[in-house]
Coordinates of C-alpha atoms and ligand atoms in Angstrom, one line a residue:
M1184 CA 65.4 27.0 143.4
K1185 CA 65.3 25.6 139.9
K1186 CA 64.4 29.0 138.6
F1187 CA 67.2 30.6 140.6
F1188 CA 69.6 28.0 139.4
F1189 CA 68.5 28.6 135.8
S1190 CA 68.9 32.3 135.9
F1191 CA 72.2 32.1 137.7
Y1192 CA 73.4 29.6 135.1
S1193 CA 72.3 31.8 132.2
A1194 CA 73.8 34.9 133.7
L1195 CA 77.1 33.0 134.1
T1196 CA 76.9 31.8 130.5
M1197 CA 76.2 35.3 129.3
A1198 CA 79.1 36.8 131.3
L1199 CA 81.4 34.1 130.0
T1200 CA 80.3 34.6 126.4
W1201 CA 80.7 38.3 126.9
S1202 CA 84.2 38.1 128.3
I1203 CA 85.2 35.6 125.6
A1204 CA 83.9 38.1 123.0
I1205 CA 85.8 41.0 124.6
Y1206 CA 88.9 38.8 124.8
A1207 CA 88.6 37.8 121.2
Q1208 CA 88.1 41.4 120.3
E1209 CA 91.1 42.5 122.2
K1210 CA 93.2 39.7 120.7
K1211 CA 92.4 40.8 117.1
P1212 CA 95.8 42.1 115.9
N1213 CA 96.2 45.5 114.3
I1214 CA 97.4 45.4 110.7
I1215 CA 99.5 47.9 108.9
I1216 CA 100.6 47.7 105.3
I1217 CA 103.4 50.1 104.5
Y1218 CA 103.5 50.5 100.8
V1219 CA 106.4 52.3 99.1
D1220 CA 106.2 53.7 95.6
D1221 CA 108.7 52.4 93.0
L1222 CA 111.1 50.8 95.6
G1223 CA 113.3 48.2 93.9
Y1224 CA 114.5 44.8 95.1
G1225 CA 118.0 46.1 95.7
D1226 CA 117.1 49.5 97.2
L1227 CA 117.4 48.5 100.9
G1228 CA 120.7 48.0 102.8
I1229 CA 119.6 44.4 103.6
T1230 CA 119.1 43.6 99.9
G1231 CA 122.4 45.1 98.9
A1232 CA 122.0 48.9 98.5
K1233 CA 125.1 50.9 97.9
G1234 CA 125.0 54.6 98.4
V1235 CA 122.1 54.8 100.8
K1236 CA 121.7 53.4 104.3
T1237 CA 118.3 52.0 105.5
P1238 CA 118.9 51.2 109.2
N1239 CA 115.3 51.0 110.2
L1240 CA 114.2 48.7 107.4
D1241 CA 117.3 46.6 107.9
R1242 CA 116.4 46.2 111.6
M1243 CA 112.8 45.4 110.6
A1244 CA 113.9 42.8 108.2
T1245 CA 116.4 41.1 110.6
E1246 CA 113.9 41.1 113.4
G1247 CA 111.1 40.0 111.1
L1248 CA 110.7 37.8 108.1
I1249 CA 112.1 38.8 104.7
L1250 CA 110.8 37.2 101.6
T1251 CA 113.2 37.0 98.7
D1252 CA 110.6 36.0 96.1
G1253 CA 107.8 38.4 97.0
H1254 CA 105.9 40.2 94.2
C1255 CA 103.5 43.0 93.7
G1256 CA 100.7 42.2 91.3
A1257 CA 101.9 44.3 88.5
S1258 CA 104.9 46.4 87.4
T1259 CA 103.0 49.7 87.7
C1260 CA 101.1 51.4 90.5
T1261 CA 97.3 51.4 89.8
P1262 CA 97.1 47.7 88.8
S1263 CA 99.2 46.6 91.8
R1264 CA 97.1 48.6 94.3
Y1265 CA 94.0 47.3 92.6
S1266 CA 95.0 43.7 93.1
L1267 CA 96.3 44.2 96.6
L1268 CA 93.0 45.8 97.8
T1269 CA 90.6 43.6 95.9
G1270 CA 92.4 40.2 95.8
N1271 CA 91.6 40.1 92.0
Y1272 CA 94.1 40.3 89.2
A1273 CA 94.1 43.8 87.6
F1274 CA 93.6 42.4 84.1
R1275 CA 90.2 41.3 85.2
N1276 CA 89.2 45.0 85.3
K1277 CA 91.7 46.2 82.7
A1278 CA 93.3 48.3 85.4
A1279 CA 96.1 50.6 84.1
I1280 CA 97.9 53.8 85.2
L1281 CA 95.1 56.3 85.8
P1282 CA 95.1 60.1 85.1
G1283 CA 94.6 62.3 88.1
D1284 CA 90.9 63.0 87.3
A1285 CA 89.9 59.4 86.6
P1286 CA 86.7 58.1 88.2
A1287 CA 87.0 55.5 91.0
L1288 CA 88.2 52.2 89.7
I1289 CA 86.9 50.2 92.7
T1290 CA 83.2 50.8 93.5
P1291 CA 81.1 49.4 96.3
E1292 CA 80.1 46.2 94.6
T1293 CA 83.7 45.0 94.8
P1294 CA 84.7 44.0 98.3
T1295 CA 88.1 45.2 99.5
I1296 CA 90.6 44.3 102.2
A1297 CA 89.2 47.3 104.1
S1298 CA 85.6 46.4 103.7
M1299 CA 86.4 42.8 104.8
L1300 CA 88.3 43.9 107.9
K1301 CA 85.6 46.5 108.7
R1302 CA 83.0 43.7 108.6
S1303 CA 85.2 41.9 111.2
G1304 CA 85.2 44.9 113.6
Y1305 CA 88.2 46.8 112.4
N1306 CA 88.6 50.5 112.1
T1307 CA 90.2 51.1 108.7
A1308 CA 92.2 53.9 107.2
V1309 CA 94.3 54.8 104.1
I1310 CA 96.9 57.5 104.4
G1311 CA 99.1 58.5 101.5
K1312 CA 99.0 57.9 97.7
W1313 CA 95.7 56.7 96.3
H1314 CA 95.9 56.5 92.5
L1315 CA 92.8 54.4 92.2
G1316 CA 90.5 57.1 90.9
L1317 CA 87.9 59.2 92.7
G1318 CA 84.4 60.3 92.1
T1319 CA 82.0 59.0 89.4
G1320 CA 83.1 61.1 86.5
N1321 CA 83.6 64.9 86.1
I1322 CA 84.9 65.1 89.6
N1323 CA 84.1 68.2 91.7
W1324 CA 87.1 69.0 93.8
N1325 CA 85.3 71.7 95.7
G1326 CA 82.9 69.6 97.8
Y1327 CA 82.6 66.0 99.0
I1328 CA 84.2 63.7 96.5
N1329 CA 81.4 61.3 96.2
M1330 CA 83.2 58.0 95.5
G1331 CA 86.4 57.0 97.1
P1332 CA 87.9 55.1 100.1
K1333 CA 84.9 55.7 102.3
E1334 CA 82.5 54.0 99.9
I1335 CA 84.8 50.9 99.7
G1336 CA 85.4 50.3 103.3
F1337 CA 87.9 52.9 104.7
D1338 CA 86.6 54.8 107.8
Y1339 CA 89.3 57.4 107.4
S1340 CA 91.4 58.7 104.5
F1341 CA 94.1 61.3 104.0
L1342 CA 95.2 61.2 100.4
I1343 CA 97.3 62.4 97.5
P1344 CA 94.5 61.8 95.0
A1345 CA 96.7 60.3 92.2
T1346 CA 100.5 60.7 92.2
G1347 CA 103.0 63.4 93.1
D1348 CA 103.5 64.2 89.5
R1349 CA 99.8 64.6 88.6
V1350 CA 97.4 67.4 89.4
P1351 CA 95.5 68.2 91.5
T1352 CA 98.4 68.9 93.8
V1353 CA 96.4 69.0 97.0
Y1354 CA 95.6 66.6 99.9
A1355 CA 92.1 65.3 100.4
E1356 CA 91.0 64.3 104.0
N1357 CA 87.9 62.2 104.2
Q1358 CA 87.3 63.1 100.6
R1359 CA 87.4 66.9 101.0
V1360 CA 90.3 69.0 99.8
V1361 CA 92.3 70.2 102.8
N1362 CA 92.6 74.0 103.4
L1363 CA 90.5 74.8 100.3
N1364 CA 89.2 78.4 100.1
P1365 CA 85.8 78.1 98.5
K1366 CA 86.3 81.5 96.8
D1367 CA 89.2 79.9 94.9
P1368 CA 87.8 76.7 93.5
I1369 CA 89.9 74.0 91.9
Q1370 CA 89.6 73.0 88.3
V1371 CA 91.6 70.3 86.7
S1372 CA 92.2 69.5 83.1
Y1373 CA 94.0 66.7 81.4
G1374 CA 93.4 68.2 78.0
Q1375 CA 93.7 71.9 77.3
K1376 CA 95.5 74.4 79.6
I1377 CA 93.3 76.0 82.2
G1378 CA 94.0 78.9 84.5
N1379 CA 97.0 81.3 84.7
R1380 CA 99.5 79.3 86.5
P1381 CA 102.8 79.0 84.6
T1382 CA 103.7 75.8 82.9
G1383 CA 107.0 74.0 82.5
I1384 CA 106.9 74.5 78.8
E1385 CA 106.3 78.3 79.0
N1386 CA 108.4 79.0 82.0
P1387 CA 111.2 76.5 82.5
E1388 CA 113.2 79.1 84.4
L1389 CA 110.8 78.6 87.3
L1390 CA 111.6 74.9 87.8
K1391 CA 113.5 73.2 90.5
M1392 CA 114.3 70.4 88.0
K1393 CA 113.8 70.0 84.3
A1394 CA 111.1 67.7 83.1
D1395 CA 110.1 65.8 80.0
L1396 CA 107.2 66.9 77.9
Q1397 CA 104.5 64.9 79.7
H1398 CA 105.6 66.4 83.0
S1399 CA 105.7 70.0 81.7
N1400 CA 102.2 71.3 82.5
T1401 CA 101.1 73.3 85.5
I1402 CA 104.0 74.3 87.9
V1403 CA 103.3 74.0 91.6
N1404 CA 106.0 74.4 94.2
G1405 CA 108.6 74.8 91.5
V1406 CA 107.7 71.4 89.9
S1407 CA 105.9 71.0 86.6
R1408 CA 103.2 68.3 86.6
I1409 CA 101.2 66.1 84.3
G1410 CA 97.9 67.9 83.7
F1411 CA 96.7 71.5 84.3
M1412 CA 95.1 72.9 87.4
S1413 CA 93.7 76.3 88.4
G1414 CA 92.6 77.6 91.8
G1415 CA 93.1 75.9 95.2
E1416 CA 96.1 78.2 96.1
S1417 CA 95.7 77.8 99.8
A1418 CA 95.5 74.0 99.5
L1419 CA 98.6 73.3 97.5
W1420 CA 101.0 70.8 98.9
K1421 CA 104.7 71.1 99.4
D1422 CA 106.4 67.9 98.1
E1423 CA 109.1 68.2 100.7
D1424 CA 106.5 67.5 103.4
F1425 CA 104.8 64.4 102.1
S1426 CA 106.4 61.8 104.3
L1427 CA 106.3 64.0 107.4
I1428 CA 102.6 64.9 107.0
F1429 CA 101.6 61.3 106.2
T1430 CA 103.5 60.1 109.3
Q1431 CA 101.9 62.7 111.5
K1432 CA 98.5 61.7 110.2
A1433 CA 99.3 58.0 110.8
K1434 CA 100.5 58.7 114.3
A1435 CA 97.3 60.5 115.2
Y1436 CA 95.2 57.7 113.6
I1437 CA 97.1 54.9 115.4
N1438 CA 96.9 56.8 118.7
S1439 CA 93.1 57.3 118.5
N1440 CA 92.6 53.6 117.6
K1441 CA 95.1 52.1 120.0
N1442 CA 92.3 50.5 122.0
N1443 CA 90.5 48.8 119.1
P1444 CA 91.7 46.7 116.2
F1445 CA 92.7 48.8 113.3
F1446 CA 93.9 48.4 109.7
L1447 CA 96.1 51.1 108.2
Y1448 CA 97.1 51.1 104.6
F1449 CA 100.0 53.6 104.6
A1450 CA 101.1 54.4 101.1
F1451 CA 104.3 56.5 100.8
Q1452 CA 104.7 58.9 97.9
D1453 CA 108.5 58.2 98.3
I1454 CA 110.3 57.2 96.1
H1455 CA 108.1 58.1 93.1
V1456 CA 108.9 61.2 91.1
P1457 CA 109.0 64.1 91.6
R1458 CA 111.7 63.2 94.2
V1459 CA 111.9 66.3 96.4
P1460 CA 112.9 65.1 99.8
H1461 CA 112.7 67.4 102.8
P1462 CA 116.0 69.5 103.4
D1463 CA 116.6 67.3 106.5
F1464 CA 117.3 64.4 104.1
V1465 CA 119.1 66.2 101.3
G1466 CA 122.6 64.7 101.0
K1467 CA 121.8 61.7 103.2
S1468 CA 122.8 59.4 100.3
S1469 CA 125.4 59.6 97.7
M1470 CA 122.8 59.1 94.9
G1471 CA 121.0 62.5 94.9
P1472 CA 117.2 62.9 95.4
R1473 CA 116.4 59.2 94.6
G1474 CA 118.7 57.9 97.3
D1475 CA 117.7 60.8 99.7
A1476 CA 114.1 59.8 99.2
I1477 CA 114.9 56.2 100.2
A1478 CA 116.6 57.5 103.4
Q1479 CA 113.6 59.6 104.1
M1480 CA 111.2 56.7 103.6
D1481 CA 113.4 54.5 105.9
Y1482 CA 113.4 57.2 108.6
Y1483 CA 109.6 57.5 108.6
T1484 CA 109.1 53.8 108.5
G1485 CA 111.2 53.8 111.7
E1486 CA 108.9 56.5 113.2
L1487 CA 105.9 54.4 112.6
L1488 CA 107.4 51.4 114.3
K1489 CA 108.5 53.6 117.2
T1490 CA 104.9 54.8 117.5
L1491 CA 103.7 51.2 118.0
D1492 CA 106.4 50.6 120.6
S1493 CA 105.6 53.8 122.5
L1494 CA 101.9 53.0 122.6
G1495 CA 102.7 49.4 123.8
I1496 CA 100.9 47.8 120.8
A1497 CA 103.8 46.6 118.7
E1498 CA 103.3 43.0 120.1
N1499 CA 99.7 43.0 118.8
T1500 CA 100.4 44.6 115.4
L1501 CA 101.3 42.8 112.1
V1502 CA 103.3 45.1 109.9
I1503 CA 103.7 44.2 106.2
F1504 CA 106.2 46.3 104.2
S1505 CA 106.5 46.2 100.4
S1506 CA 106.4 48.2 97.1
D1507 CA 104.0 48.7 94.3
N1508 CA 106.4 48.0 91.5
G1509 CA 110.1 47.8 90.7
P1510 CA 112.6 50.6 90.4
V1511 CA 112.9 53.3 87.8
L1512 CA 115.6 55.9 87.5
D1513 CA 114.5 58.5 84.9
D1514 CA 110.7 58.7 85.2
G1515 CA 110.2 62.2 83.8
Y1516 CA 112.4 64.6 85.8
D1517 CA 116.0 65.4 85.6
D1518 CA 116.8 64.6 89.2
K1519 CA 120.2 63.0 88.5
A1520 CA 119.0 59.5 89.4
V1521 CA 120.9 58.0 86.5
E1522 CA 124.1 60.1 86.8
M1523 CA 124.5 59.6 90.5
L1524 CA 123.7 55.9 90.7
G1525 CA 127.3 54.8 91.2
N1526 CA 127.5 51.1 91.7
H1527 CA 124.0 50.8 93.3
K1528 CA 121.8 48.2 91.7
P1529 CA 118.1 49.3 92.3
A1530 CA 116.8 45.9 91.0
G1531 CA 119.4 43.8 92.7
P1532 CA 120.4 40.9 90.4
Y1533 CA 117.1 41.0 88.4
R1534 CA 116.4 42.4 85.0
G1535 CA 114.0 45.2 84.1
G1536 CA 112.2 47.4 86.6
K1537 CA 109.0 49.5 86.7
Y1538 CA 106.9 48.9 83.6
S1539 CA 108.7 45.6 82.8
A1540 CA 107.6 42.1 82.4
F1541 CA 111.1 40.9 83.5
E1542 CA 111.4 39.9 87.2
A1543 CA 112.4 43.3 88.6
G1544 CA 109.0 44.7 87.5
T1545 CA 107.3 42.9 90.3
R1546 CA 109.9 41.3 92.5
V1547 CA 110.2 43.8 95.4
P1548 CA 111.3 44.1 99.0
T1549 CA 108.8 42.2 101.1
I1550 CA 109.0 42.1 104.9
T1551 CA 106.6 40.9 107.6
Y1552 CA 107.2 42.1 111.2
W1553 CA 105.3 41.2 114.3
P1554 CA 107.5 41.0 117.4
S1555 CA 105.5 38.5 119.4
K1556 CA 104.5 36.2 116.5
I1557 CA 107.0 36.2 113.7
K1558 CA 110.4 34.7 114.3
P1559 CA 113.3 36.3 112.5
G1560 CA 114.1 34.6 109.2
V1561 CA 114.4 34.6 105.5
S1562 CA 111.9 32.8 103.2
N1563 CA 112.6 32.0 99.5
A1564 CA 109.0 30.9 98.9
L1565 CA 107.1 32.4 96.0
F1566 CA 104.6 35.1 97.1
T1567 CA 102.3 37.6 95.5
Q1568 CA 100.5 40.5 97.2
V1569 CA 97.3 39.4 95.6
D1570 CA 97.2 36.9 98.4
L1571 CA 97.2 39.5 101.2
Y1572 CA 93.4 39.7 101.1
H1573 CA 92.8 36.0 101.8
S1574 CA 95.6 35.8 104.3
L1575 CA 94.4 38.7 106.3
A1576 CA 90.9 37.2 106.2
K1577 CA 92.4 34.0 107.7
L1578 CA 94.3 36.0 110.3
T1579 CA 91.1 37.7 111.5
N1580 CA 88.7 34.8 111.1
S1581 CA 86.7 36.6 108.5
K1582 CA 84.7 34.4 106.2
L1583 CA 85.0 35.2 102.5
N1584 CA 81.9 35.4 100.4
S1585 CA 81.7 33.7 97.0
N1586 CA 82.2 37.0 95.2
E1587 CA 85.2 38.1 97.2
A1588 CA 88.9 38.2 96.4
L1589 CA 88.6 35.6 93.7
D1590 CA 92.3 35.4 92.7
S1591 CA 93.6 35.4 96.3
F1592 CA 95.0 32.3 98.1
D1593 CA 95.7 32.0 101.8
A1594 CA 99.4 32.6 102.3
L1595 CA 99.1 33.4 106.1
P1596 CA 101.4 30.5 107.2
L1597 CA 104.1 31.7 104.8
L1598 CA 103.7 35.4 106.0
L1599 CA 104.0 34.4 109.6
G1600 CA 107.0 32.2 108.9
K1601 CA 105.2 29.0 109.9
S1602 CA 105.5 27.5 106.4
K1603 CA 108.1 27.6 103.7
K1604 CA 105.6 26.6 101.1
G1605 CA 105.0 29.2 98.5
R1606 CA 102.5 29.7 95.6
K1607 CA 102.6 27.1 92.8
Y1608 CA 102.4 30.0 90.3
I1609 CA 102.0 33.7 90.3
I1610 CA 101.0 36.2 87.6
E1611 CA 103.2 39.2 86.9
E1612 CA 101.2 41.9 85.1
A1613 CA 102.9 44.4 82.8
F1614 CA 102.1 45.4 79.2
T1615 CA 101.7 41.7 78.8
L1616 CA 101.2 38.8 81.3
A1617 CA 104.0 36.8 82.6
I1618 CA 103.7 33.7 84.8
R1619 CA 106.1 32.1 87.3
N1620 CA 105.9 28.4 88.1
R1621 CA 108.6 27.6 90.6
N1622 CA 111.9 28.5 88.8
W1623 CA 110.3 28.9 85.4
K1624 CA 109.2 32.2 84.0
Y1625 CA 107.1 32.6 80.9
I1626 CA 106.4 35.9 79.2
H1627 CA 103.5 36.0 76.8
P1628 CA 104.3 37.4 73.4
V1629 CA 102.7 40.7 72.2
S1630 CA 102.5 42.3 68.8
M1631 CA 102.9 45.9 70.2
A1632 CA 106.2 47.5 70.0
T1633 CA 107.8 48.9 73.2
P1634 CA 106.3 52.4 73.7
E1635 CA 108.8 55.1 72.6
W1636 CA 108.7 56.8 76.0
L1637 CA 110.0 53.6 77.6
N1638 CA 112.8 53.3 75.1
D1639 CA 113.7 56.9 75.8
K1640 CA 114.1 56.2 79.4
N1641 CA 116.1 53.0 78.8
V1642 CA 113.4 50.8 80.4
E1643 CA 113.7 47.2 79.4
A1644 CA 110.0 46.4 79.1
G1645 CA 110.5 42.7 78.4
L1646 CA 108.1 42.8 75.5
S1647 CA 108.6 40.6 72.5
K1648 CA 106.8 39.2 69.5
N1649 CA 108.4 35.9 70.4
V1650 CA 107.5 33.6 73.3
Q1651 CA 110.0 34.0 76.2
L1652 CA 110.9 31.3 78.7
Y1653 CA 113.6 31.6 81.3
D1654 CA 114.9 29.3 84.0
L1655 CA 115.5 31.5 87.0
K1656 CA 117.5 28.8 88.8
T1657 CA 120.4 29.0 86.3
D1658 CA 119.5 32.4 84.8
P1659 CA 118.1 34.7 87.4
S1660 CA 118.6 37.8 85.3
E1661 CA 116.6 36.4 82.3
R1662 CA 119.3 36.6 79.7
N1663 CA 118.8 33.3 77.9
N1664 CA 115.5 32.8 76.3
I1665 CA 115.1 29.0 76.1
A1666 CA 111.6 28.8 74.7
T1667 CA 112.7 27.0 71.5
I1668 CA 114.6 24.4 73.6
Y1669 CA 111.7 23.6 75.8
P1670 CA 108.5 23.7 73.6
K1671 CA 106.6 21.3 75.9
K1672 CA 107.3 23.5 78.9
V1673 CA 106.2 26.6 76.9
K1674 CA 102.9 24.8 76.1
K1675 CA 102.4 23.9 79.7
M1676 CA 103.0 27.4 80.9
Q1677 CA 100.6 28.8 78.2
A1678 CA 97.9 26.3 79.2
L1679 CA 98.3 27.3 82.9
L1680 CA 98.0 30.9 82.0
E1681 CA 94.8 30.2 80.0
K1682 CA 93.4 28.2 82.9
I1683 CA 94.0 31.0 85.3
K1684 CA 92.4 33.5 83.0
A1685 CA 89.3 31.3 82.7
D1686 CA 89.1 30.4 86.4
Y1687 CA 87.5 33.4 88.1
T1688 CA 86.1 31.6 91.2
R1689 CA 86.8 31.6 94.9
K1690 CA 90.1 29.9 95.9
N1691 CA 90.3 27.3 98.8
Ligands
NG6_207 C1 103.7 57.4 83.6 C2 104.5 58.6 83.8 C3 105.4 58.4 84.9 C4 104.7 58.0 86.2 C5 103.8 56.8 85.9 C6 103.0 56.4 87.0 C7 104.9 59.7 81.6 C8 105.8 59.7 80.3 N1 105.3 58.8 82.5 O1 102.8 57.5 82.6 O2 106.2 59.6 85.2 O3 103.9 59.1 86.6 O4 103.0 57.1 84.8 O5 103.8 55.8 88.0 O6 104.0 60.4 81.6 S1 103.1 54.8 89.0 O7 104.1 54.3 89.9 O8 102.0 55.6 89.6 O9 102.5 53.7 88.2
CA208 CA1 104.6 53.0 91.6

């Protein structure tokens, strides 16, 4: 009897534990990060856009939570993506914009959001722009690319290897170039010209739009690129199809993972240059290709949300929407972004944009959306994407190791709208470092002059030999440098910056 009771009892315990485990498994929410390229603070209807409508994002923002002081890690792509995926500041690894043939910047010793979520039972994917380097040097585009998303925690990948304006102009799925004919192998060069394809310098008459010198190398699909490429004819992409193809891949991925927790990092190529939206979107805005690309991005964001609804998993999916850096108009191609701007303000009320240490470099649209869990609202709390790592670990009950996401704090209550408390400080990385502490903004002086190519494009880089201090409460557009009036505040901000640089240990 005792024996029977014992085995009955243990069977019951086992069944209970089992069902709790399954329940917990089922309850793990899916997570999607929708990451737009170069979208500015003021580029959405809800944040004041003129000349383009973004109904899907406006709806997402009104039904979800919109953060008005949300920042990416840096004012350019590679460093922002690096800090988002690793939870470490990009300056720790000197991360800067990478050429298209750069080796992988993140290697398996560094944990990523993807490897952390995988550890907690998630299936993980990246679809879209990568720009974090691939391979281990001298990359072979004609076989398995031996270092990439897979090695750092992504189960599935479908990528633009670098950017739309850099070669190679092909997709890679699970680290193999899609549709490659082995008899026509790909070679890439960021130095001398290779192959017979025309270039923008030699054959400008073949171009859909004129380009600056850096973007005047190999022509593919009527667009000259940065870098030279030969071979791979059957694998070449059509820029017009980027968002459509990424969305198709994302739909297929979500569909095949609807019954298990998944993490999807969905990285648009929109609205980066070259801006070549699909004919379906041409003329959708009054701002030319840049505005049309915003409309396209908005439409496909809507398609992703619809997919969640139609599969009945929207209530169990946290969607985070943001951008990798602030806006830029002329970024190398003559696509009339400047001429057709009208009264649209891509950076909203803020100064600067992409490449800049001023606010608009990193202050970008930030929305969290989760129908069953996040109440509609607006939060003015200070937030940085560097904190996504720790926050998502909290969300999924994943324990962080001592070497993991060292600059990342838990901002989950803020992201779910349960707390109004923001970060005490954030770092804004540009060609220098800037730091925000509540309404104060300090920009560290640099001896370098603003690079000529930024001046040519009218980019306000925010670089100065002098210390800069702004009070964003009274001066949100950083016009009055008050560093000499508040020397003590300057000292305090400098000391804080030094402390952060020196403190590379796990946070809370
Ligand atoms: C710059 C390119 C710019 C863009 C940027 C990367 C020049 C003069 N400019 O170097 O066109 O490609 O790199 O953009 O070459 S990002 O959003 O990926 O950081
Ligand atoms: Ca970018």
